[in-house]
Amino acid sequence: MSMDPQELLSLCKRRGFLWPAYDIYGGLAGLYDYGPLGAALKKNIEEHWRALYVLGEGFHEISCPIVAPEAVFKASGHTDAFSDMYVECTKCGETFRADHLVTGLHEAPASLDEKQLGRLLKENKVKCPSCGGELTDPKRFNLMFRTSVGAGKGKVAYLRPETAQGMFVNFSQVYRFGREKLPVGAVQIGRAFRNEISPRQGLIRLREFSQMEAELFLHPDHKSWPRYKDVKGQVLELVPNKGKPVKMTLEDAVKAKTIANEALAYFIWLTYKFAIDVGLDASKLRFRQHLEKEMAHYAADCWDLEADIGYGWTELVGIADRGSYDVQAHISHSGADLTAFERFDEPKEVEQQVVRPNFGALGPLFKGKAKQVADGLSKLHVGSVAGKDGVTVEVDGEMCSVPSSCYEVVLKKEKVSGRKLVPHVIEPSYGVDRILFSVLDHAYTQKDDYVTLRLKGLVAPIKAGVFPLMARDGLDEIAGAICNELTKAGLAAYYDDSGSIGRRYARMDEIGTPCCITVDYESKKDGKVTIRERDTAKQLRVEIAKVPRAVETLLSGGGLEPVSALR
RNA sequence: GCGGCUGUAGUCUAGCGGUUAGGACUGAAGCUUCCCAAGCUUCAAGCCCGGGUUCGAAUCCCGGCAGCCGCACCA
């Protein structure tokens, strides 16, 4: 536990990072507005993520709709949550699947709605299996927001509960765009929605939130990434689901099977780099492997980046090897061919024995059904035909006896130049709002009553404060001009001439502005201004013309030393 | 969703059936050659919403909403 989250939330509200949404109407739990500083911070975090994944790793960024038809979530398994109805014991509080309690009392419990289930439970006087207490009426958990598209009854649709599905369903497009090579990656930054039962803890559990997700599609036998070799010697602290926390290199972790494969290891590393870059405190971060029971049944491996913040250890990022589950699910449900083609080094001649129907004999015998019988014959294994006088083939539920004169077993030669394969997926999934809140939490420092947000230059919403020591005698004009120059250089600057100079510094410190520029009476004589570094309160005189470069230098880290070396 | 606690300016808070609802910080305007929330003057801003009890409610009761803490949930 690092600090009281309420204090941080107060600051956020006071200074324009965050506001409870729709506050004048009493608000709505689980929704927050980002104020100007919060929106800027969020943008900076997202921008850096984009720089790493899109520019750095060559992932393809796409942007899919938030509303999606029901079929998508039937395939993904998300609608399964709707069929789960729960009852709670009024005495001991334990919860049970309602359909499980009526097994044996009804032929198809899963088909019942909550009223029918409730009646069935009452009629049969079903009590709590563990303590015998009274049960509540069945309730369904509905974690997706449901809506309908179009007029009248419309078509059932949902707000996406994650951005990932948009990338899975677009695999073929992304694959083709990437010139039909594996691995290929897609990313998406966007909003997702979950109708949480009880959202709490500020930005940690929202009903509408932002995700940055990447889907890396890989060859199932080659789960690596080109840059793995550059980072494999890096050491990370890992909390595996078996044994004690360990400090080891990525290479050792993969060799020891602590991390399932090289690609997963690489993106764990990239996640760590991202976290440090945006200013999270390394001593308050850990990678925790999902427990066996926590992991989805199809997942080969899954690691969470957790941060220690005021609420305790909190999941910020999940990095999972999802195998072929998602893509395969969409293949099965949609019938689309979401496969990659693996070309063999040399085309192979494949010889195969197949059953070939003899239409000359089938036609007169089966007339209109001949085609269907032939199809059935083609599907038979050679082994089930060999040495028999005839076989039976099912046509429209009817068994037809087919004499051996109607088919023959032949050797078929085929040239095969490759094979289709369903890609495996490694999914790094980042919760933007949680990351943003953790960045603030880790940046928050307090000395007596003086609060400083030690935000890194990369993410700070405002890069520099610019003040005239006095708002007169032309100092204000010089300061205004400097402010303009900074803005022109793409650096968000904030002009302030109200109150004492100390108060103005304090204002900037509290919102994490990395440096301040002060114009004083000397400036008019020597053309220099004071640049002050937030975290040390140290100052340096620099020429006005060099201010934008000085600020840039300071933002890139390393303090005032490199600034004084500027020429 | 259940149970407990809570709700007063932007923030923190005083109030305990009758107050012009008080303060601190912040904010705004101004004075002050002002480099670390200095000082002074002036100003702005509040009882979560809706019912009820009462001559009278920020205060008591009920409902809603929101927040916190536990339980459950977190696909």
XYZ file of C-alpha atoms (C1' of nucleotides) in Angstrom:
642
model
C 0.000 0.000 0.000
C 1.542 3.252 -1.008
C -0.969 5.982 -0.312
C -4.578 6.845 0.298
C -6.298 6.770 -3.081
C -8.852 9.302 -1.864
C -6.186 11.976 -1.613
C -5.073 11.300 -5.134
C -8.660 11.358 -6.384
C -9.181 14.702 -4.627
C -6.170 16.143 -6.370
C -7.382 14.754 -9.686
C -10.736 16.403 -9.241
C -9.334 19.688 -7.946
C -6.769 20.092 -10.693
C -8.710 18.866 -13.694
C -7.476 15.330 -14.285
C -10.706 13.510 -13.487
C -14.319 14.221 -12.710
C -17.145 11.846 -11.853
C -19.222 11.765 -15.034
C -22.656 13.440 -15.236
C -22.164 14.763 -11.728
C -24.886 17.430 -11.915
C -27.443 14.662 -12.383
C -26.139 12.643 -9.469
C -23.575 10.784 -11.505
C -23.513 7.201 -12.675
C -21.252 4.687 -10.998
C -18.352 3.409 -13.010
C -18.094 6.371 -15.368
C -15.501 9.129 -15.210
C -14.728 12.188 -17.308
C -11.165 13.068 -18.105
C -10.537 16.760 -17.580
C -8.001 18.653 -19.678
C -4.966 17.347 -17.809
C -6.274 13.781 -17.624
C -7.116 13.753 -21.310
C -3.626 15.024 -22.142
C -1.981 12.458 -19.891
C -4.058 9.687 -21.410
C -3.192 10.837 -24.897
C 0.516 10.860 -24.038
C 0.379 7.341 -22.610
C -1.475 6.047 -25.654
C 0.879 7.867 -27.980
C 3.891 6.197 -26.415
C 2.282 2.782 -26.611
C 1.595 3.436 -30.269
C 5.215 4.445 -30.747
C 6.382 1.125 -29.291
C 3.939 -1.221 -30.977
C 3.207 0.428 -34.307
C 6.418 2.298 -35.096
C 8.709 0.090 -33.030
C 7.427 -3.395 -33.722
C 5.530 -2.894 -36.953
C 2.068 -3.849 -35.724
C -0.795 -2.666 -37.893
C -3.188 -0.321 -36.134
C -6.844 -0.711 -36.947
C -10.013 0.760 -35.502
C -13.203 -1.270 -35.295
C -16.749 -0.354 -34.260
C -17.791 -0.487 -30.642
C -21.166 -2.019 -31.512
C -21.018 -5.590 -32.742
C -23.654 -8.146 -33.737
C -24.514 -10.960 -31.379
C -22.856 -13.598 -33.569
C -19.413 -12.209 -32.744
C -19.898 -12.845 -29.053
C -21.570 -16.182 -29.542
C -18.371 -17.226 -31.242
C -16.085 -15.635 -28.672
C -17.989 -17.216 -25.820
C -18.977 -13.902 -24.247
C -22.726 -14.530 -24.465
C -22.298 -17.645 -22.346
C -22.427 -15.325 -19.386
C -26.114 -14.764 -20.169
C -27.119 -18.352 -19.744
C -25.559 -18.481 -16.307
C -28.141 -17.764 -13.670
C -27.253 -17.646 -10.051
C -29.069 -17.997 -6.761
C -27.703 -16.941 -3.434
C -28.295 -18.462 -0.033
C -29.932 -15.931 2.287
C -28.327 -17.620 5.281
C -24.727 -18.423 4.434
C -24.417 -16.200 1.367
C -22.925 -18.800 -0.925
C -23.884 -18.629 -4.612
C -24.823 -21.475 -6.917
C -25.546 -21.934 -10.595
C -29.348 -22.146 -10.722
C -29.394 -24.551 -13.645
C -27.132 -26.921 -11.742
C -29.511 -27.052 -8.766
C -32.444 -28.185 -10.913
C -30.585 -30.921 -12.748
C -32.886 -33.930 -12.697
C -35.969 -31.762 -12.144
C -36.133 -30.566 -15.719
C -35.007 -31.951 -19.063
C -33.220 -28.840 -20.244
C -32.515 -26.458 -17.369
C -30.343 -24.251 -19.559
C -33.353 -23.333 -21.699
C -35.326 -21.835 -18.816
C -35.540 -18.149 -18.082
C -35.164 -16.783 -14.580
C -38.889 -16.844 -13.784
C -39.319 -20.450 -14.871
C -36.220 -21.457 -12.979
C -37.424 -19.640 -9.881
C -40.780 -21.398 -10.022
C -39.115 -24.755 -10.481
C -36.863 -24.151 -7.487
C -39.824 -23.105 -5.319
C -42.073 -25.961 -6.402
C -39.389 -28.468 -5.544
C -38.422 -26.691 -2.332
C -34.761 -26.575 -3.280
C -32.620 -25.378 -0.388
C -29.011 -24.283 -0.059
C -26.847 -27.376 -0.682
C -24.276 -26.343 1.890
C -26.374 -25.090 4.839
C -30.004 -25.797 3.973
C -30.978 -22.109 4.043
C -33.515 -20.330 1.835
C -32.407 -19.329 -1.653
C -32.999 -16.036 -3.439
C -34.725 -15.817 -6.823
C -32.415 -16.568 -9.744
C -30.516 -13.621 -11.134
C -28.633 -13.448 -14.363
C -25.271 -11.809 -14.717
C -25.243 -9.610 -17.714
C -21.809 -8.189 -18.160
C -22.243 -6.910 -21.686
C -24.377 -3.900 -22.580
C -27.078 -5.099 -24.905
C -28.695 -2.943 -27.553
C -30.530 -3.350 -30.815
C -29.644 -2.065 -34.220
C -32.216 -0.811 -36.667
C -35.907 -0.010 -36.464
C -38.639 -2.164 -34.982
C -37.391 -5.238 -33.204
C -33.989 -4.667 -34.732
C -31.036 -6.934 -34.503
C -29.485 -7.841 -31.178
C -26.092 -6.275 -30.705
C -23.694 -5.600 -27.862
C -21.167 -3.004 -26.923
C -17.832 -4.749 -27.153
C -16.416 -5.896 -23.814
C -12.898 -5.851 -25.282
C -11.336 -4.564 -28.472
C -9.766 -7.924 -29.270
C -12.613 -9.494 -31.266
C -12.363 -6.809 -33.919
C -8.847 -7.959 -34.638
C -9.615 -11.669 -34.617
C -12.455 -11.306 -37.109
C -10.183 -9.225 -39.328
C -7.333 -11.703 -39.324
C -7.510 -12.327 -43.067
C -7.486 -8.618 -43.874
C -4.539 -7.950 -41.603
C -2.712 -11.018 -42.907
C -3.172 -9.912 -46.501
C -2.212 -6.322 -45.651
C 0.966 -7.682 -44.072
C 1.822 -9.457 -47.357
C 0.719 -12.883 -46.138
C 3.509 -13.521 -43.677
C 3.576 -14.776 -40.128
C 4.078 -13.427 -37.600
C 1.803 -10.461 -38.183
C 0.364 -8.175 -35.545
C -2.664 -5.934 -35.207
C -3.326 -3.351 -32.518
C -6.276 -1.299 -31.496
C -6.745 1.498 -29.006
C -10.324 2.127 -28.037
C -13.215 1.986 -25.656
C -14.724 -1.158 -24.238
C -17.723 -1.692 -21.974
C -18.511 -4.030 -19.126
C -21.622 -3.669 -17.044
C -19.831 -4.312 -13.766
C -22.023 -5.343 -10.872
C -20.377 -2.994 -8.450
C -17.795 -0.669 -9.924
C -15.588 0.853 -7.271
C -12.102 2.123 -6.666
C -12.169 5.049 -9.048
C -10.550 4.243 -12.358
C -9.788 0.650 -11.463
C -13.171 -0.830 -12.268
C -15.042 1.197 -14.808
C -18.089 0.385 -16.868
C -16.638 2.196 -19.851
C -12.893 2.088 -20.226
C -10.071 2.261 -22.712
C -7.935 -0.590 -23.850
C -4.770 -0.836 -25.858
C -4.651 -4.342 -27.214
C -2.266 -6.126 -29.517
C -2.871 -9.444 -31.223
C 0.200 -11.155 -32.553
C -0.646 -13.941 -34.990
C 2.057 -16.587 -35.093
C 2.952 -19.878 -36.666
C 2.110 -22.479 -33.990
C 5.576 -24.001 -34.255
C 7.522 -20.742 -34.285
C 6.495 -18.678 -31.298
C 9.251 -16.148 -31.343
C 9.801 -12.560 -32.367
C 12.777 -11.150 -34.298
C 13.913 -8.823 -31.528
C 13.812 -11.459 -28.840
C 17.530 -12.025 -29.323
C 18.239 -8.369 -28.453
C 16.578 -8.560 -25.048
C 16.923 -12.176 -23.973
C 19.711 -11.285 -21.551
C 17.529 -8.799 -19.671
C 16.586 -9.685 -16.123
C 13.025 -9.491 -14.835
C 11.374 -10.281 -11.541
C 8.823 -12.985 -12.096
C 6.201 -14.493 -9.830
C 5.487 -17.912 -11.350
C 2.406 -19.882 -10.343
C 4.644 -22.616 -9.025
C 7.494 -21.958 -6.642
C 8.885 -18.701 -5.371
C 9.372 -15.333 -7.056
C 12.533 -15.387 -9.135
C 14.873 -12.922 -10.764
C 16.066 -14.334 -14.030
C 16.931 -13.516 -17.598
C 14.243 -13.948 -20.215
C 16.364 -16.583 -21.887
C 16.628 -18.638 -18.696
C 12.918 -18.209 -18.046
C 12.052 -19.595 -21.468
C 14.565 -22.437 -21.142
C 13.219 -23.370 -17.713
C 9.682 -23.232 -19.189
C 8.775 -20.605 -16.626
C 7.615 -18.520 -19.590
C 6.030 -20.633 -22.314
C 7.848 -19.249 -25.338
C 10.113 -16.553 -26.734
C 7.371 -14.399 -28.190
C 5.552 -14.253 -24.875
C 8.827 -13.432 -23.149
C 9.513 -10.621 -25.610
C 6.183 -8.953 -25.022
C 6.531 -9.301 -21.287
C 9.774 -7.422 -21.718
C 8.207 -4.805 -23.989
C 5.468 -4.318 -21.417
C 8.096 -3.723 -18.762
C 9.855 -1.180 -20.968
C 6.565 0.595 -21.596
C 5.762 0.706 -17.895
C 9.125 2.224 -17.010
C 8.958 4.690 -19.909
C 5.628 6.108 -18.777
C 6.964 6.517 -15.260
C 5.802 3.557 -13.242
C 8.090 2.727 -10.329
C 10.057 -0.452 -10.995
C 10.106 -1.312 -7.296
C 6.293 -1.391 -7.299
C 5.844 -3.634 -10.325
C 5.764 -7.371 -10.747
C 4.902 -9.924 -13.367
C 2.622 -12.562 -11.955
C 1.744 -15.726 -13.782
C -1.904 -16.728 -13.697
C -2.689 -19.627 -11.441
C -3.714 -22.780 -13.242
C -7.342 -22.284 -12.279
C -7.221 -18.588 -13.160
C -6.111 -19.307 -16.688
C -8.689 -19.819 -19.404
C -8.799 -23.490 -20.341
C -7.362 -22.838 -23.781
C -4.594 -20.481 -22.677
C -1.111 -21.878 -22.880
C 0.305 -19.266 -20.541
C -0.677 -15.905 -19.113
C 1.201 -13.195 -17.215
C -0.128 -10.041 -15.630
C 1.805 -6.876 -15.043
C 0.702 -5.757 -11.606
C 1.411 -2.452 -9.899
C 1.389 -1.765 -6.192
C -0.868 1.261 -5.749
C -3.113 2.621 -3.035
C -5.604 -0.179 -3.648
C -2.956 -2.892 -3.348
C -1.562 -5.001 -6.184
C -3.582 -4.194 -9.272
C -3.578 -5.798 -12.713
C -2.587 -3.311 -15.412
C -1.693 -5.536 -18.342
C -2.404 -9.137 -19.245
C -0.116 -10.939 -21.688
C -1.564 -14.256 -22.782
C -0.745 -17.008 -25.185
C -4.262 -17.849 -26.325
C -3.287 -20.615 -28.685
C -5.585 -20.878 -31.705
C -8.745 -20.619 -29.594
C -10.127 -17.280 -30.767
C -9.396 -17.613 -34.448
C -10.628 -21.200 -34.459
C -13.857 -20.108 -32.759
C -14.547 -17.570 -35.487
C -13.711 -20.134 -38.177
C -16.231 -22.560 -36.676
C -19.000 -20.019 -36.197
C -18.648 -17.938 -39.345
C -17.339 -20.532 -41.765
C -14.732 -18.026 -42.927
C -11.303 -19.277 -43.809
C -9.197 -17.481 -41.228
C -6.043 -19.398 -41.932
C -2.517 -18.642 -42.996
C -0.901 -20.556 -45.778
C 2.398 -22.228 -45.127
C 4.290 -22.875 -48.335
C 6.503 -25.947 -48.311
C 10.071 -25.505 -49.469
C 9.237 -27.775 -52.370
C 5.805 -28.865 -53.524
C 5.099 -32.393 -52.458
C 3.636 -35.144 -54.551
C 1.077 -36.825 -52.412
C -0.310 -40.191 -53.345
C -3.468 -41.261 -51.681
C -5.930 -44.060 -52.072
C -9.453 -42.741 -52.422
C -12.898 -44.129 -53.030
C -14.143 -43.105 -56.466
C -17.858 -43.418 -57.208
C -18.860 -45.027 -60.458
C -21.649 -42.858 -61.807
C -22.445 -45.263 -64.601
C -23.644 -47.782 -62.058
C -24.959 -45.339 -59.416
C -27.255 -43.430 -61.740
C -29.648 -46.207 -62.763
C -29.637 -47.652 -59.261
C -30.272 -44.540 -57.161
C -31.700 -42.119 -59.726
C -32.211 -38.696 -58.085
C -30.229 -39.628 -55.010
C -27.191 -40.731 -56.964
C -25.310 -37.481 -56.419
C -25.764 -37.632 -52.658
C -24.745 -41.262 -52.505
C -21.637 -40.427 -54.516
C -20.738 -37.634 -52.094
C -21.141 -40.037 -49.223
C -18.887 -42.569 -50.917
C -16.158 -40.005 -51.516
C -15.995 -39.257 -47.861
C -15.429 -42.846 -46.834
C -12.050 -44.024 -45.648
C -10.376 -46.513 -47.860
C -9.968 -48.824 -44.897
C -13.712 -49.111 -44.346
C -14.276 -50.226 -47.909
C -11.433 -52.617 -48.569
C -12.351 -56.225 -49.141
C -16.126 -55.783 -48.773
C -18.887 -56.539 -51.231
C -20.642 -53.290 -50.484
C -21.095 -50.493 -47.989
C -23.932 -48.536 -46.490
C -24.127 -44.785 -46.930
C -26.430 -42.475 -45.077
C -28.518 -40.172 -47.232
C -31.049 -37.882 -45.591
C -31.118 -40.094 -42.544
C -31.759 -43.156 -44.656
C -29.268 -45.991 -44.937
C -28.603 -47.048 -48.506
C -26.821 -50.241 -49.389
C -24.330 -49.657 -52.149
C -22.909 -52.653 -53.976
C -19.200 -52.711 -54.710
C -19.874 -52.312 -58.421
C -20.780 -48.717 -57.777
C -17.289 -47.624 -56.712
C -13.651 -48.462 -56.931
C -10.589 -47.741 -54.916
C -8.021 -45.793 -56.913
C -4.673 -44.165 -56.333
C -4.896 -40.414 -56.586
C -1.858 -38.201 -57.133
C -1.894 -34.642 -55.972
C 0.639 -31.851 -55.909
C 0.587 -30.057 -52.554
C 2.539 -26.814 -52.345
C 1.763 -26.004 -48.721
C -0.815 -26.223 -46.007
C -3.326 -24.054 -44.254
C -2.825 -23.391 -40.615
C -4.784 -21.614 -37.946
C -2.488 -19.026 -36.357
C -1.799 -18.927 -32.663
C -2.273 -15.640 -30.876
C -0.262 -13.803 -28.269
C -2.312 -11.045 -26.768
C -0.865 -8.185 -24.726
C -3.878 -6.317 -23.368
C -3.389 -2.993 -21.568
C -5.938 -1.165 -19.416
C -5.313 2.508 -20.163
C -7.256 3.971 -17.240
C -5.601 1.719 -14.691
C -2.193 2.518 -16.109
C -2.961 6.227 -15.981
C -4.105 6.028 -12.388
C -1.041 3.987 -11.414
C 1.253 6.486 -13.114
C -0.309 9.211 -10.976
C -0.102 7.043 -7.864
C 3.580 6.309 -8.371
C 4.339 9.928 -9.257
C 2.631 11.311 -6.166
C 5.038 12.600 -3.541
C 4.253 14.628 -0.495
C 6.580 16.564 1.782
C 4.708 18.115 4.681
C 1.758 19.650 2.854
C 3.562 20.151 -0.413
C 2.512 17.790 -3.178
C 4.580 17.100 -6.263
C 3.613 14.814 -9.100
C 6.876 13.474 -10.424
C 5.498 12.720 -13.857
C 8.007 11.891 -16.532
C 8.503 14.457 -19.273
C 7.175 11.968 -21.809
C 3.714 11.845 -20.244
C 3.397 15.187 -18.402
C 0.328 17.046 -19.694
C 2.131 20.395 -19.526
C 5.836 20.441 -20.307
C 6.781 23.879 -18.982
C 5.340 26.752 -16.948
C 6.377 30.233 -18.080
C 6.235 33.144 -15.624
C 7.209 36.781 -15.566
C 8.561 37.545 -12.114
C 6.283 40.591 -12.209
C 3.420 41.043 -14.628
C 4.706 44.421 -15.782
C 7.615 46.387 -17.171
C 7.670 44.209 -20.268
C 8.514 41.030 -18.378
C 5.064 39.710 -19.200
C 5.647 40.310 -22.891
C 8.944 38.445 -22.874
C 7.340 35.554 -21.018
C 4.428 35.512 -23.449
C 6.835 35.318 -26.385
C 8.740 32.424 -24.793
C 5.477 30.625 -24.219
C 4.636 31.010 -27.908
C 8.024 29.686 -28.965
C 7.575 26.595 -26.800
C 4.142 25.955 -28.193
C 5.465 26.336 -31.726
C 8.093 23.717 -30.928
C 5.266 21.351 -29.975
C 5.803 21.703 -26.236
C 2.679 22.341 -24.166
C 3.471 25.458 -22.145
C 1.445 27.277 -19.510
C 1.663 31.013 -18.908
C 0.956 32.234 -15.384
C 1.446 35.673 -13.881
C -0.906 35.538 -10.939
C 0.087 35.277 -7.301
C 3.563 34.960 -5.882
C 6.248 33.166 -7.772
C 6.330 30.395 -5.167
C 2.641 29.799 -5.584
C 3.050 29.484 -9.315
C 5.824 26.927 -8.898
C 3.607 25.025 -6.484
C 0.746 24.975 -8.954
C 2.961 23.480 -11.624
C 4.547 20.956 -9.240
C 1.148 19.676 -8.223
C 0.166 18.841 -11.787
C 3.526 17.339 -12.660
C 4.956 19.992 -14.960
C 8.649 19.045 -15.269
C 10.082 22.578 -15.469
C 9.352 26.280 -15.197
C 10.857 29.278 -16.974
C 10.995 32.589 -15.110
C 11.657 35.969 -16.671
C 13.119 38.550 -14.276
C 14.515 42.074 -14.491
C 17.970 40.734 -15.332
C 16.476 39.069 -18.397
C 15.977 42.449 -20.001
C 19.705 43.127 -19.676
C 21.332 39.769 -20.335
C 18.700 37.996 -22.468
C 18.685 35.031 -20.101
C 15.947 33.400 -18.069
C 15.847 30.954 -15.193
C 14.889 27.365 -15.842
C 13.818 25.429 -12.784
C 13.739 21.676 -12.532
C 10.680 20.341 -10.712
C 12.134 17.465 -8.749
C 15.192 19.249 -7.375
C 13.992 22.883 -7.487
C 17.453 23.619 -8.901
C 17.815 26.498 -11.293
C 19.955 27.434 -14.246
C 20.228 30.561 -16.388
C 19.758 29.934 -20.087
C 19.570 32.220 -23.115
C 16.031 32.903 -24.247
C 16.759 31.584 -27.732
C 17.767 28.238 -26.262
C 14.692 27.767 -24.104
C 12.821 25.286 -26.336
C 15.943 23.139 -26.687
C 16.620 23.417 -22.967
C 13.104 22.235 -22.158
C 13.383 19.363 -24.616
C 16.694 18.350 -23.118
C 15.293 18.440 -19.627
C 12.264 16.382 -20.678
C 14.425 13.614 -22.023
C 15.803 13.065 -18.529
C 19.188 13.534 -16.942
C 18.451 16.754 -15.095
C 20.073 20.145 -15.631
C 23.587 18.887 -16.443
C 22.918 18.247 -20.128
C 21.038 21.551 -20.305
C 24.063 23.526 -19.139
C 26.133 21.753 -21.785
C 23.899 23.063 -24.580
C 25.618 25.443 -26.960
C -26.681 -7.589 -6.115
C -26.507 -8.145 -0.337
C -24.772 -6.006 4.506
C -22.271 -1.907 7.230
C -20.607 3.222 7.271
C -20.890 8.071 4.816
C -22.781 12.503 1.798
C -22.083 20.700 3.863
C -18.492 25.713 -1.841
C -13.374 23.154 -6.495
C -10.798 20.597 -1.941
C -10.699 19.626 3.490
C -14.022 20.545 7.232
C -17.410 23.128 11.775
C -22.561 22.309 12.744
C -26.069 17.643 16.717
C -34.246 20.693 15.497
C -34.545 27.701 15.487
C -27.149 30.171 12.985
C -27.368 36.044 8.021
C -24.568 27.761 7.564
C -18.619 29.267 10.228
C -13.496 28.328 8.927
C -9.044 26.823 6.154
C -6.992 25.953 1.470
C -7.870 26.767 -3.646
C -9.870 30.329 -7.305
C -10.781 35.624 -9.293
C -9.581 41.157 -9.165
C -6.051 44.450 -7.102
C -1.616 46.303 -4.064
C 3.467 44.801 -3.092
C 11.023 44.539 -7.858
C 7.836 38.693 -5.661
C 12.662 33.008 -7.159
C 9.795 28.624 -3.983
C 1.964 27.808 -1.459
C 4.753 35.315 2.084
C 1.561 39.629 3.335
C -2.707 42.986 2.734
C -7.722 44.526 0.469
C -12.037 43.006 -2.112
C -14.949 39.234 -4.391
C -17.027 34.418 -5.917
C -18.602 29.660 -4.384
C -21.999 25.045 -0.418
C -26.154 21.726 2.951
C -26.603 15.037 -3.082
C -31.921 14.467 -4.961
C -37.156 13.500 -3.711
C -40.825 12.619 -0.123
C -42.334 12.693 5.125
C -42.401 14.272 10.551
C -42.475 19.303 12.752
C -44.773 25.914 13.839
C -39.658 25.234 12.078
C -35.000 20.194 9.013
C -28.131 20.617 6.808
C -29.674 18.217 11.514
C -34.944 13.225 12.683
C -37.549 9.226 9.415
C -38.294 6.817 4.440
C -36.884 6.194 -0.724
C -33.427 7.162 -4.664
C -28.498 8.430 -6.287
C -23.326 8.635 -5.250
C -18.800 7.309 -2.339
C -16.068 4.006 0.971
C -15.455 -0.985 3.406
C -16.707 -6.292 3.548
C -19.231 -10.540 0.714
C -20.265 -12.014 -4.134
C -18.849 -10.868 -9.234
C -14.482 -9.561 -12.443
C -16.621 -13.524 -18.655
